[in-house]
Amino acid sequence: IKRMTSYLYWLYYQYELITCSYLMEPWEKVLFYTVNVATLVTLAYAAYLFVPARISAAFRFLLHLLGNQPENTVSILK
């Protein structure tokens, strides 16, 4: 467990170095982290909503290209 916590601290320090947030004042860090978390939550929510529909549409298109076309009611009636 101690090794895991030290690794998480190391990742946090790397994040601070990459984003240069170690130079920010505390109120700036709160604002910066809030914007980052809000952006990540929005992206995760959008991916949850839209990615499955896009994958399904791509799969249907692939099946259409391979020749597995679903029958519609007009072709059944003829």
Tab-separated table of C-alpha atoms in Angstrom:
chain	number	residue	atom	x	y	z
A	1	ILE	CA	0.000	0.000	0.000
A	2	LYS	CA	2.852	2.366	0.790
A	3	ARG	CA	4.349	1.725	-2.628
A	4	MET	CA	1.009	2.523	-4.261
A	5	THR	CA	0.627	5.805	-2.369
A	6	SER	CA	4.162	6.860	-3.236
A	7	TYR	CA	3.427	6.082	-6.895
A	8	LEU	CA	0.252	8.178	-6.769
A	9	TYR	CA	2.187	11.059	-5.210
A	10	TRP	CA	4.778	10.714	-7.955
A	11	LEU	CA	2.024	10.865	-10.614
A	12	TYR	CA	0.577	13.962	-8.957
A	13	TYR	CA	3.982	15.646	-8.952
A	14	GLN	CA	4.449	14.775	-12.612
A	15	TYR	CA	1.040	16.297	-13.348
A	16	GLU	CA	2.002	19.468	-11.506
A	17	LEU	CA	5.286	19.676	-13.396
A	18	ILE	CA	3.686	19.118	-16.796
A	19	THR	CA	0.912	21.660	-16.235
A	20	CYS	CA	3.177	24.072	-14.303
A	21	SER	CA	0.491	24.246	-11.625
A	22	TYR	CA	3.125	24.159	-8.886
A	23	LEU	CA	3.727	27.831	-9.722
A	24	MET	CA	0.091	28.810	-9.173
A	25	GLU	CA	-1.423	30.325	-6.084
A	26	PRO	CA	-3.920	28.171	-4.165
A	27	TRP	CA	-7.000	29.929	-5.571
A	28	GLU	CA	-5.617	29.557	-9.089
A	29	LYS	CA	-5.041	25.845	-8.522
A	30	VAL	CA	-8.636	25.392	-7.354
A	31	LEU	CA	-9.957	27.185	-10.427
A	32	PHE	CA	-7.617	25.299	-12.753
A	33	TYR	CA	-8.449	21.901	-11.271
A	34	THR	CA	-12.176	22.692	-11.310
A	35	VAL	CA	-12.049	23.502	-15.019
A	36	ASN	CA	-10.026	20.351	-15.719
A	37	VAL	CA	-12.381	18.096	-13.765
A	38	ALA	CA	-15.453	19.700	-15.345
A	39	THR	CA	-13.971	19.143	-18.798
A	40	LEU	CA	-13.172	15.504	-18.076
A	41	VAL	CA	-16.643	14.864	-16.644
A	42	THR	CA	-18.254	16.479	-19.686
A	43	LEU	CA	-16.142	14.396	-22.064
A	44	ALA	CA	-16.923	11.202	-20.164
A	45	TYR	CA	-20.661	11.970	-20.203
A	46	ALA	CA	-20.611	12.770	-23.923
A	47	ALA	CA	-18.696	9.574	-24.631
A	48	TYR	CA	-21.230	7.613	-22.561
A	49	LEU	CA	-24.090	9.097	-24.586
A	50	PHE	CA	-22.758	9.215	-28.120
A	51	VAL	CA	-20.039	6.590	-28.562
A	52	PRO	CA	-22.333	3.525	-28.306
A	53	ALA	CA	-24.650	4.976	-30.950
A	54	ARG	CA	-21.720	5.694	-33.269
A	55	ILE	CA	-20.303	2.189	-32.790
A	56	SER	CA	-23.712	0.698	-33.523
A	57	ALA	CA	-24.077	2.809	-36.668
A	58	ALA	CA	-20.593	1.847	-37.824
A	59	PHE	CA	-21.352	-1.835	-37.207
A	60	ARG	CA	-24.605	-1.601	-39.187
A	61	PHE	CA	-22.737	0.140	-42.024
A	62	LEU	CA	-20.086	-2.576	-42.005
A	63	LEU	CA	-22.769	-5.263	-42.173
A	64	HIS	CA	-24.392	-3.367	-45.039
A	65	LEU	CA	-21.088	-3.337	-46.917
A	66	LEU	CA	-20.626	-7.066	-46.355
A	67	GLY	CA	-24.044	-7.777	-47.844
A	68	ASN	CA	-26.043	-8.647	-44.733
A	69	GLN	CA	-28.918	-6.288	-45.407
A	70	PRO	CA	-31.973	-6.553	-43.174
A	71	GLU	CA	-35.212	-7.099	-45.015
A	72	ASN	CA	-37.804	-4.390	-44.908
A	73	THR	CA	-41.563	-4.832	-45.038
A	74	VAL	CA	-41.815	-3.814	-48.714
A	75	SER	CA	-39.607	-6.681	-49.883
A	76	ILE	CA	-41.558	-9.138	-47.724
A	77	LEU	CA	-44.900	-8.070	-49.239
A	78	LYS	CA	-43.742	-8.529	-52.857
